[in-house]
mmCIF file of C-alpha atoms in Angstrom:
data_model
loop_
_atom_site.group_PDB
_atom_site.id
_atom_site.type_symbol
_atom_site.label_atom_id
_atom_site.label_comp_id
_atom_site.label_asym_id
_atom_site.label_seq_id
_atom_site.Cartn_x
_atom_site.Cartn_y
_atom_site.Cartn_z
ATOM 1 C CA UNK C 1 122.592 112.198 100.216
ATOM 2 C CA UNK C 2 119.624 109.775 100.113
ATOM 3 C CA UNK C 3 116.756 110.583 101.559
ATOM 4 C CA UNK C 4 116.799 108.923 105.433
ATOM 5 C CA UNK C 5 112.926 107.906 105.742
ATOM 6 C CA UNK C 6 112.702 104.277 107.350
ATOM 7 C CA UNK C 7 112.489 101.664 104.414
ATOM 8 C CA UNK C 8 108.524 101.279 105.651
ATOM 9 C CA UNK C 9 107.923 104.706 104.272
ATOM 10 C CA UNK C 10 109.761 104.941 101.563
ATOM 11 C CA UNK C 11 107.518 101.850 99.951
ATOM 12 C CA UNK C 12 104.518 104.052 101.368
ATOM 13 C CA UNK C 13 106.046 106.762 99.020
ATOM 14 C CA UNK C 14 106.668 104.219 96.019
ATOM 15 C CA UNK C 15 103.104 102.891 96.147
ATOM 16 C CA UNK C 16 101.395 106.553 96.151
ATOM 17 C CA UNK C 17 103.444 106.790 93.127
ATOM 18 C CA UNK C 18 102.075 103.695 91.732
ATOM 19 C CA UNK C 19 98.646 104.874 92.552
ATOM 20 C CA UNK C 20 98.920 108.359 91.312
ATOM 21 C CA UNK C 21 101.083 108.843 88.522
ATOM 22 C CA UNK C 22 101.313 104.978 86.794
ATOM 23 C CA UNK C 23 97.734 104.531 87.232
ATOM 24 C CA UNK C 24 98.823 101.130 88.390
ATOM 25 C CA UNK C 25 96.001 98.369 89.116
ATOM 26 C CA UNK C 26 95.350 97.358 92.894
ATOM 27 C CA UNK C 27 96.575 94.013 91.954
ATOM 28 C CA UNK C 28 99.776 95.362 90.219
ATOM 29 C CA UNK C 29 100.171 97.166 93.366
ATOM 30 C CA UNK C 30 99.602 94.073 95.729
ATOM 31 C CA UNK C 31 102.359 92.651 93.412
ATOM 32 C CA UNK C 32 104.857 95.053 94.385
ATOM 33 C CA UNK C 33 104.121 95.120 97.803
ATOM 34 C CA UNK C 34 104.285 91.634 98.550
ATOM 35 C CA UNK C 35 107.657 91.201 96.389
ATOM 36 C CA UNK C 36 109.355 94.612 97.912
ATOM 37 C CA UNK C 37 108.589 93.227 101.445
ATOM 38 C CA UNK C 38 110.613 90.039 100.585
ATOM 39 C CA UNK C 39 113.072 92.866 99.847
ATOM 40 C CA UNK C 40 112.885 94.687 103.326
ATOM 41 C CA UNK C 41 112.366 91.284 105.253
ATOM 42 C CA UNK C 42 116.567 90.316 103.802
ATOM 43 C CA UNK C 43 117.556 93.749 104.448
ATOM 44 C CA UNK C 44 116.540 93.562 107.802
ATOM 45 C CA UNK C 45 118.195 89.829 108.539
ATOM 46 C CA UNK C 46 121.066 91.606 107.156
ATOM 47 C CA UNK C 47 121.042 94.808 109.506
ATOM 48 C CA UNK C 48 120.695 96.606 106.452
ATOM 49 C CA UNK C 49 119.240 99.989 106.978
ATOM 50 C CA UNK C 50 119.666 102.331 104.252
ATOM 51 C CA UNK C 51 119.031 101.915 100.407
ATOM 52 C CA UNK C 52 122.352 102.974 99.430
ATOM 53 C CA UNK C 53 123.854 100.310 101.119
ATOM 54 C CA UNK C 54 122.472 97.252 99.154
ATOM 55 C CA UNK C 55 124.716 96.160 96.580
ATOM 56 C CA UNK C 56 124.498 94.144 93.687
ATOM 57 C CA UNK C 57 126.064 91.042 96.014
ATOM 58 C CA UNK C 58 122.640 91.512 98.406
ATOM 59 C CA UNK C 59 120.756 91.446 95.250
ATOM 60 C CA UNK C 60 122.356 88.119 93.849
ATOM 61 C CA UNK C 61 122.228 86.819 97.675
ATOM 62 C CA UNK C 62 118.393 87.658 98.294
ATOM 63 C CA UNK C 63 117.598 86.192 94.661
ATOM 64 C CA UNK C 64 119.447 82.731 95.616
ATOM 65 C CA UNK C 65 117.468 82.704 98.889
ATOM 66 C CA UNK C 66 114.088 83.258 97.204
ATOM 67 C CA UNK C 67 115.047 80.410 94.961
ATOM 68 C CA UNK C 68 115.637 77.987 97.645
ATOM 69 C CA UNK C 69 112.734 78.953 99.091
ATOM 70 C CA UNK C 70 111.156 77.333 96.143
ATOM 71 C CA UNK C 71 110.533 80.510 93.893
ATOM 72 C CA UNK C 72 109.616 79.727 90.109
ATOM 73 C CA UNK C 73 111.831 81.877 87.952
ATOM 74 C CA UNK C 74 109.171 83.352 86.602
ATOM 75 C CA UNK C 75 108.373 84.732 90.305
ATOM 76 C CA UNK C 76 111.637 85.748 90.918
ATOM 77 C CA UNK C 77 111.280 87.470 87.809
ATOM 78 C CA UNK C 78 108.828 89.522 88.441
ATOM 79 C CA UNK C 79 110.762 89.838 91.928
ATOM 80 C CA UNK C 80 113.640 91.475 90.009
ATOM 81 C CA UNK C 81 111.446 93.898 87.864
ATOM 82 C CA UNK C 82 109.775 95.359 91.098
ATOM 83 C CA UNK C 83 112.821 96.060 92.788
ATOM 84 C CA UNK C 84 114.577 97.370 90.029
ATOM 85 C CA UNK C 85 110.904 99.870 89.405
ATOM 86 C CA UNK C 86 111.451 100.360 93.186
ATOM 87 C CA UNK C 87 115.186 101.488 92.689
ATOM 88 C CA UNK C 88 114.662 103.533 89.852
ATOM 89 C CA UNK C 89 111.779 105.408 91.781
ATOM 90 C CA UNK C 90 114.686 105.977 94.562
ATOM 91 C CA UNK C 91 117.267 107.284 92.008
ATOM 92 C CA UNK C 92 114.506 110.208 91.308
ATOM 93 C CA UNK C 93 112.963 110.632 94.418
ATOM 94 C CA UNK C 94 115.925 110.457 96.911
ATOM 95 C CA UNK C 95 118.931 110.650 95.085
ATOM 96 C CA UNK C 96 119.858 107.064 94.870
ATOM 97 C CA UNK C 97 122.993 106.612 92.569
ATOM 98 C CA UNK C 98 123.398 102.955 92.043
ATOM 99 C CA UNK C 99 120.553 100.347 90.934
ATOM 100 C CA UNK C 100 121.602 97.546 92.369
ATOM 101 C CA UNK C 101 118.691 95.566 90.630
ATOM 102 C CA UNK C 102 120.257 96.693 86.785
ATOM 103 C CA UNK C 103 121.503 93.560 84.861
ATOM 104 C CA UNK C 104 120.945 90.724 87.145
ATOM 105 C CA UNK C 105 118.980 88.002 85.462
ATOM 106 C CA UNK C 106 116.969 85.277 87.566
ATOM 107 C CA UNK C 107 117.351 81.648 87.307
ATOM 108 C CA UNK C 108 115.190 79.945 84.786
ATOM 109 C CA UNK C 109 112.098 77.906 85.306
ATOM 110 C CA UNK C 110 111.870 74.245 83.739
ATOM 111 C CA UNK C 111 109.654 74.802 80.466
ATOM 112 C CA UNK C 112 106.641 73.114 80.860
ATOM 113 C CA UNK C 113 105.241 71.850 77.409
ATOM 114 C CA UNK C 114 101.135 72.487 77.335
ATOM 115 C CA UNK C 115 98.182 69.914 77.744
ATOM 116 C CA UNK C 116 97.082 68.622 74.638
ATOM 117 C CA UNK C 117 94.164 66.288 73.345
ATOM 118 C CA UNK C 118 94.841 63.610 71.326
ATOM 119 C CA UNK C 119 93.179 63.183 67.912
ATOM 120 C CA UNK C 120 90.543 60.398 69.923
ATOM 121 C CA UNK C 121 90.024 62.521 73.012
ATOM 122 C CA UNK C 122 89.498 65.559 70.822
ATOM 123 C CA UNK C 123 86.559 63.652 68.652
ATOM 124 C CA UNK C 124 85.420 62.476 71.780
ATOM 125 C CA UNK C 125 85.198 66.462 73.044
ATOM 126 C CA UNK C 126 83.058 67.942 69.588
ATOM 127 C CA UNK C 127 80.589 65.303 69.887
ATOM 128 C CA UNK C 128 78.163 67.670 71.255
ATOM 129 C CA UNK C 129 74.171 67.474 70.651
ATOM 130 C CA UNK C 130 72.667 70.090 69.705
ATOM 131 C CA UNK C 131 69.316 70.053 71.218
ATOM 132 C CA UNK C 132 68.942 73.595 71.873
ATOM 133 C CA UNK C 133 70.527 77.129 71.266
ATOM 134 C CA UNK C 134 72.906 76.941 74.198
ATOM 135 C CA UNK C 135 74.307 73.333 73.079
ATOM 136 C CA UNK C 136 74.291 74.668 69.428
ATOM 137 C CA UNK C 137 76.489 77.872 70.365
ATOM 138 C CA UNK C 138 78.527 76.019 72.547
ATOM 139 C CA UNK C 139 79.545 73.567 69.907
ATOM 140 C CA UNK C 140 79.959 76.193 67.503
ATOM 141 C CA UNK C 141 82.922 78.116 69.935
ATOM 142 C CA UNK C 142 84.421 74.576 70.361
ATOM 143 C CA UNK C 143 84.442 73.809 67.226
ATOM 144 C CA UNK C 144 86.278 76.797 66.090
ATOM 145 C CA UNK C 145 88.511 77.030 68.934
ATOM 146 C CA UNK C 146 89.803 73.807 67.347
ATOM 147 C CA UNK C 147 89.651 74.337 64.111
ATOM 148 C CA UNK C 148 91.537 77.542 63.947
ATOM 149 C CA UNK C 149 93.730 78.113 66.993
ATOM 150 C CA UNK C 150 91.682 81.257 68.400
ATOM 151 C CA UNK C 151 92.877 82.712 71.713
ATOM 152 C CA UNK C 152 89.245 83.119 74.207
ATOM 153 C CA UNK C 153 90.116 87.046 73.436
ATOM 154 C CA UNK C 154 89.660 86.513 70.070
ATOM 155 C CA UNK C 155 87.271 84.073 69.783
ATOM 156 C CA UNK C 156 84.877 86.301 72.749
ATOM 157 C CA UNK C 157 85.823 89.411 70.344
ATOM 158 C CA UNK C 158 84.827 87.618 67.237
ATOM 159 C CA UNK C 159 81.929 90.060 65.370
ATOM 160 C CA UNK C 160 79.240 88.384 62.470
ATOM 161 C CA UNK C 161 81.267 90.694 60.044
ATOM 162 C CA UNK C 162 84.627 89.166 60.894
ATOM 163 C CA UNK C 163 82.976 85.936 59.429
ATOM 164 C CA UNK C 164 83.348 84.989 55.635
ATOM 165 C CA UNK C 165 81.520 81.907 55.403
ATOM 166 C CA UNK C 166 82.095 81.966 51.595
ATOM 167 C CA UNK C 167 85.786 81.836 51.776
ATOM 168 C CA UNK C 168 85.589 80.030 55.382
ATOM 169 C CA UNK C 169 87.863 82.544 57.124
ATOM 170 C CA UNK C 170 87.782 84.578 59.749
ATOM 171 C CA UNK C 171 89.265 88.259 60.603
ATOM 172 C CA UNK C 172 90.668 87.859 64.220
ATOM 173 C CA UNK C 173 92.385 90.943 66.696
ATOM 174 C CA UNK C 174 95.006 89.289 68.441
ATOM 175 C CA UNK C 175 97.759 90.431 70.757
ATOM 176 C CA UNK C 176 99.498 93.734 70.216
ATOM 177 C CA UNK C 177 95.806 94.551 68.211
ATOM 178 C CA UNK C 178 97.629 92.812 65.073
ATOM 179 C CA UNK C 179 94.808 91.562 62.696
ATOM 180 C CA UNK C 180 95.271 87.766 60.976
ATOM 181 C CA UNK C 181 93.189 86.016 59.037
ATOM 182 C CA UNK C 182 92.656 82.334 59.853
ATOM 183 C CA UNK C 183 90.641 79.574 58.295
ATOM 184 C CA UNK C 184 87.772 77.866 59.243
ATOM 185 C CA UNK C 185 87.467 74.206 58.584
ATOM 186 C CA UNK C 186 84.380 72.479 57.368
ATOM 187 C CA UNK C 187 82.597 70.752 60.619
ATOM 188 C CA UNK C 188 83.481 74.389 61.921
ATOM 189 C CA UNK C 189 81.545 75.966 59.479
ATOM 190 C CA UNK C 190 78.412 73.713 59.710
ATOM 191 C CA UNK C 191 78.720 74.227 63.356
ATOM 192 C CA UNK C 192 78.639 77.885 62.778
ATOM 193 C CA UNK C 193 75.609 77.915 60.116
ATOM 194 C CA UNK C 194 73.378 76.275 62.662
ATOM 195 C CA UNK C 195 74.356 78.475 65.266
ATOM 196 C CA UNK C 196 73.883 81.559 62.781
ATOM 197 C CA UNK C 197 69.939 80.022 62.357
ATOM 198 C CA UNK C 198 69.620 79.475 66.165
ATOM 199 C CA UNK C 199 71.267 83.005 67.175
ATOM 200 C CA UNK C 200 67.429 84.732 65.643
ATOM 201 C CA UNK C 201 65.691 83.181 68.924
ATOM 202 C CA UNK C 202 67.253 85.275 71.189
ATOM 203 C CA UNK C 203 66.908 88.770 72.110
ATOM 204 C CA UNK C 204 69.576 90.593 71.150
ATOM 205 C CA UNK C 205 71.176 93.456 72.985
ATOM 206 C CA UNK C 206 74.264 93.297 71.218
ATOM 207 C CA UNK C 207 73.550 92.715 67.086
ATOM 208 C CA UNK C 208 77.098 92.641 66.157
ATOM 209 C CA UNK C 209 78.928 90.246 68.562
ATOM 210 C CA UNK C 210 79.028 86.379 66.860
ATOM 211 C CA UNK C 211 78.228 84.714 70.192
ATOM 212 C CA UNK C 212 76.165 85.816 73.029
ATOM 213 C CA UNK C 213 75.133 84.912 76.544
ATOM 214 C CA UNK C 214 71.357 84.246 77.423
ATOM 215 C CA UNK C 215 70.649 87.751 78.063
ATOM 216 C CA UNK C 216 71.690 88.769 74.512
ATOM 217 C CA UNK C 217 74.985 90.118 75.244
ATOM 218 C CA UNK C 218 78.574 89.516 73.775
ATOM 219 C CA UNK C 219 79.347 86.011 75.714
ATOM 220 C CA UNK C 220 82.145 86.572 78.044
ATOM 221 C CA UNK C 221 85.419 85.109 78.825
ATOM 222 C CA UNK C 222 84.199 83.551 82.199
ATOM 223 C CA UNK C 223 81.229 82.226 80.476
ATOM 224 C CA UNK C 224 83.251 80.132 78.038
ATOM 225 C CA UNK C 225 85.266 79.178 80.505
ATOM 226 C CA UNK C 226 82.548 77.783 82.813
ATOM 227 C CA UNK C 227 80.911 76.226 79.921
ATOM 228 C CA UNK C 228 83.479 74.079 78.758
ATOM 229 C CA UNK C 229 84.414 72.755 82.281
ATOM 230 C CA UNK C 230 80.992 71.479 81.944
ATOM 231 C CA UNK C 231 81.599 70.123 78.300
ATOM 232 C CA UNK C 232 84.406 68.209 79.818
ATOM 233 C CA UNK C 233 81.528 66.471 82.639
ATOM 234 C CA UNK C 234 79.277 65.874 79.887
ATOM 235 C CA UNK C 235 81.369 64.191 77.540
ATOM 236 C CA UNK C 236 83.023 62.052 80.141
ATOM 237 C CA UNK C 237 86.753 63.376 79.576
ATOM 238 C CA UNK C 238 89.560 62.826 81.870
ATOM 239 C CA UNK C 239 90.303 66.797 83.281
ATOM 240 C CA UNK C 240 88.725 70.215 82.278
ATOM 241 C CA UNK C 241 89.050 71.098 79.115
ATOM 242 C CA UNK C 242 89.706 74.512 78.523
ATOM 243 C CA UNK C 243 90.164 76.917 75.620
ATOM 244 C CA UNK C 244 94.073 77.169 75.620
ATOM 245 C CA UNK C 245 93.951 73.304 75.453
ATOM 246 C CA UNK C 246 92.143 73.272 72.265
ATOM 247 C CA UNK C 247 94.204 76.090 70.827
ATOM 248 C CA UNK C 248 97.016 73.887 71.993
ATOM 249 C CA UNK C 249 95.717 70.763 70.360
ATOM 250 C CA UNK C 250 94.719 72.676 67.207
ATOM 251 C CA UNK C 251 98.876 73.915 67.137
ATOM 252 C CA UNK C 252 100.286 70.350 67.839
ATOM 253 C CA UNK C 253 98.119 68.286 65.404
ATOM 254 C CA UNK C 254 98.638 70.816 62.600
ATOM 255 C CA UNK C 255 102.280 70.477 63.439
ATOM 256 C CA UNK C 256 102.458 66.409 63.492
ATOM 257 C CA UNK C 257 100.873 66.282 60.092
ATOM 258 C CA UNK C 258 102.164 69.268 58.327
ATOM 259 C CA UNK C 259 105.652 69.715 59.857
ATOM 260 C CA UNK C 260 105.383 73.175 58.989
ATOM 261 C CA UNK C 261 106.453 75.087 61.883
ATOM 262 C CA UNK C 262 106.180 78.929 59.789
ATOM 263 C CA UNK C 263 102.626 77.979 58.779
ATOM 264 C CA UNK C 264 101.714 77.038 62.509
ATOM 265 C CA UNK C 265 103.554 80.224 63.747
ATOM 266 C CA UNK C 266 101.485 82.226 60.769
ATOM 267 C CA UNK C 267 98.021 80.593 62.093
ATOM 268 C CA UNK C 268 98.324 81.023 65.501
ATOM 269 C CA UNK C 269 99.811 84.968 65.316
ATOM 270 C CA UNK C 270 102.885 84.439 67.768
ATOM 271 C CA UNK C 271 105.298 87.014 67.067
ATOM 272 C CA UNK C 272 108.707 84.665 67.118
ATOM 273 C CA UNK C 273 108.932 81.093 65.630
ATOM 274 C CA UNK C 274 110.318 80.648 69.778
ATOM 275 C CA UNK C 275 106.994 80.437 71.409
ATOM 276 C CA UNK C 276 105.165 78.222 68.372
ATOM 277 C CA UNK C 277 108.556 76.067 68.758
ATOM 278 C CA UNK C 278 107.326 74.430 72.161
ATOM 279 C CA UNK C 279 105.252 72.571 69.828
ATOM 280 C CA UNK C 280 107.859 70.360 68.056
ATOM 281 C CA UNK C 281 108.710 68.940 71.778
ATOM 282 C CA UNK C 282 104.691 68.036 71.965
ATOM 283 C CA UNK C 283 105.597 65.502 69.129
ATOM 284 C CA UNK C 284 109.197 64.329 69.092
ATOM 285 C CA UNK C 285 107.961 60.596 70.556
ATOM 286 C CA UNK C 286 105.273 60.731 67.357
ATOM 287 C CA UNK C 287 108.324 61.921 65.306
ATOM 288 C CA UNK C 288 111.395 59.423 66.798
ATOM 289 C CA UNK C 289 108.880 56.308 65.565
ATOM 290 C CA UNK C 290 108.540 57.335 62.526
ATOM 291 C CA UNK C 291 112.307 58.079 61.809
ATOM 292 C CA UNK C 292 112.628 54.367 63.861
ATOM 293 C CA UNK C 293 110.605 52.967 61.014
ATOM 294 C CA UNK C 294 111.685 54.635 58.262
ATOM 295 C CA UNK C 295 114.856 55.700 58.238
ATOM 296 C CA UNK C 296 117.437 53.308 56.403
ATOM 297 C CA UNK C 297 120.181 53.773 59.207
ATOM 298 C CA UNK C 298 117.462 53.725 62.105
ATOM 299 C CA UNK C 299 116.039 50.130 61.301
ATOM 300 C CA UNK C 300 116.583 47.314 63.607
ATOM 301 C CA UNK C 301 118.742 44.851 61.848
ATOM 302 C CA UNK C 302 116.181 41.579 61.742
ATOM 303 C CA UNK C 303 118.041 38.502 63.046
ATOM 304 C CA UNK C 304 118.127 35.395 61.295
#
């Protein structure tokens, strides 16, 4: 028999659990509450009282309302996943036999293809002066953000000794702490040899990191951030430009001149050719004029 507490408590109970023995965030937490009460708001339009009684159906029923509510899928995803932890925590703690969360899939969300620059607007962007340290480090992440796809985790956890200037690579940690090593193009590299002679003005409290902040420490992610919105002001550019763009822009152009879609996939360290194949959508317009102009079947016939 499942246990009778009012729904209330038994998400009380589910988020001490959370707390205590998933060492859950607060804003993982928040998560769950906020997508668990969308759960006990339809249970309670449907006079549901009791856990045992929702079924699958409710599940499927709740989900489509959610979505016409205007739900991405990726929301109702997530939606999904917290009710089914939820359920899963009930099977233990109250004897509930059925998940009726297990196996139902939500609707998918449109895929939306990333911002890129354009080769122009992208020459435009890394024409930075260089007048003093900050401008000279600043140009140096852009730069290399460009050049070789970085992620702002890897770029922020870059170290001098993950820098081969000889060979113009670099050692980067990406996701899942798997290790690739990416090159480093040439306006890169000058970009990073005058930031390596401008990095000795500053106090240093960390020696090892390859780009600080102003007091010395490893630069941070926010910092970046903030200082490329401000690039994007200074070099008169349409919108913010921000670090996934460049990594973006760095995939797609790669892409449109190589058409090497393993290579790309191999650069930027994605796991499955899936995600890096978002990037041949980026340039099927590029691709459809050149196959309009060169392809034998493809060519207008010219009128005489």
């Amino acid at each position: 028999m499942v246990d009778s507490l009012p729904f209330a408590k038994q998400l009380d109970q589910f988020e001490r659990y959370l707390r205590s023995e998933r060492n859950a965030s607060p804003h993982t937490i928040t998560n769950y509450r906020r997508d668990l009460k969308k759960l006990q708001d339809y249970c309670q339009q449907q006079g549901i009282e009791r856990l045992e009684d929702i079924t699958p159906s409710d599940i499927r029923l709740c989900l489509g309302q959610l979505h016409r509510q205007g739900l991405s899928g990726s929301s109702l995803q997530r939606w999904l996943s917290s009710s089914r932890s939820f359920f899963t925590f009930a099977s233990r703690k109250y004897g509930l036999q059925l998940n009726p969360a297990s196996g139902i899939r939500a609707p998918k969300s449109p895929q939306k293809l990333p911002k890129t620059l354009d080769a122009d607007q992208t020459q435009q962007y890394l024409e930075i002066s260089t007048d003093d340290w900050i401008d000279c480090r600043d140009r140096a992440m852009v730069e290399l953000f460009y050049s070789s796809g970085l992620r702002l985790a890897e770029l922020v956890g870059l170290d001098l000794a993950h820098i081969d200037m000889g060979e113009g690579s670099a050692r980067v940690l990406g996701k899942g702490r798997k290790e690739r090593l990416v090159p480093i193009g040439r306006f890169a590299l000058k970009a990073l040899q005058d930031w390596l002679k401008r990095r000795r003005e500053i106090p240093l409290s960390d020696h090892q990191a390859l780009f600080v902040s102003k007091r010395g420490n490893r630069i941070s992610p926010r910092t970046v951030q903030q200082r490329l919105q401000k690039l994007s002001l200074e070099q008169g550019m349409d919108g913010k430009v921000h670090p996934h763009m460049l990594r973006h822009s760095f995939a797609s152009h790669l892409l449109e001149s190589s058409g090497d879609l393993r290579a790309v996939q191999e650069l930027l360290g994605h796991a499955n050719i899936s995600t890096t194949q978002v990037y041949t959508h980026l340039d099927f317009q590029h691709l459809a004029k050149v196959y309009d102009k060169a392809h034998p079947r493809a060519q207008k016939r010219k009128t005489k």
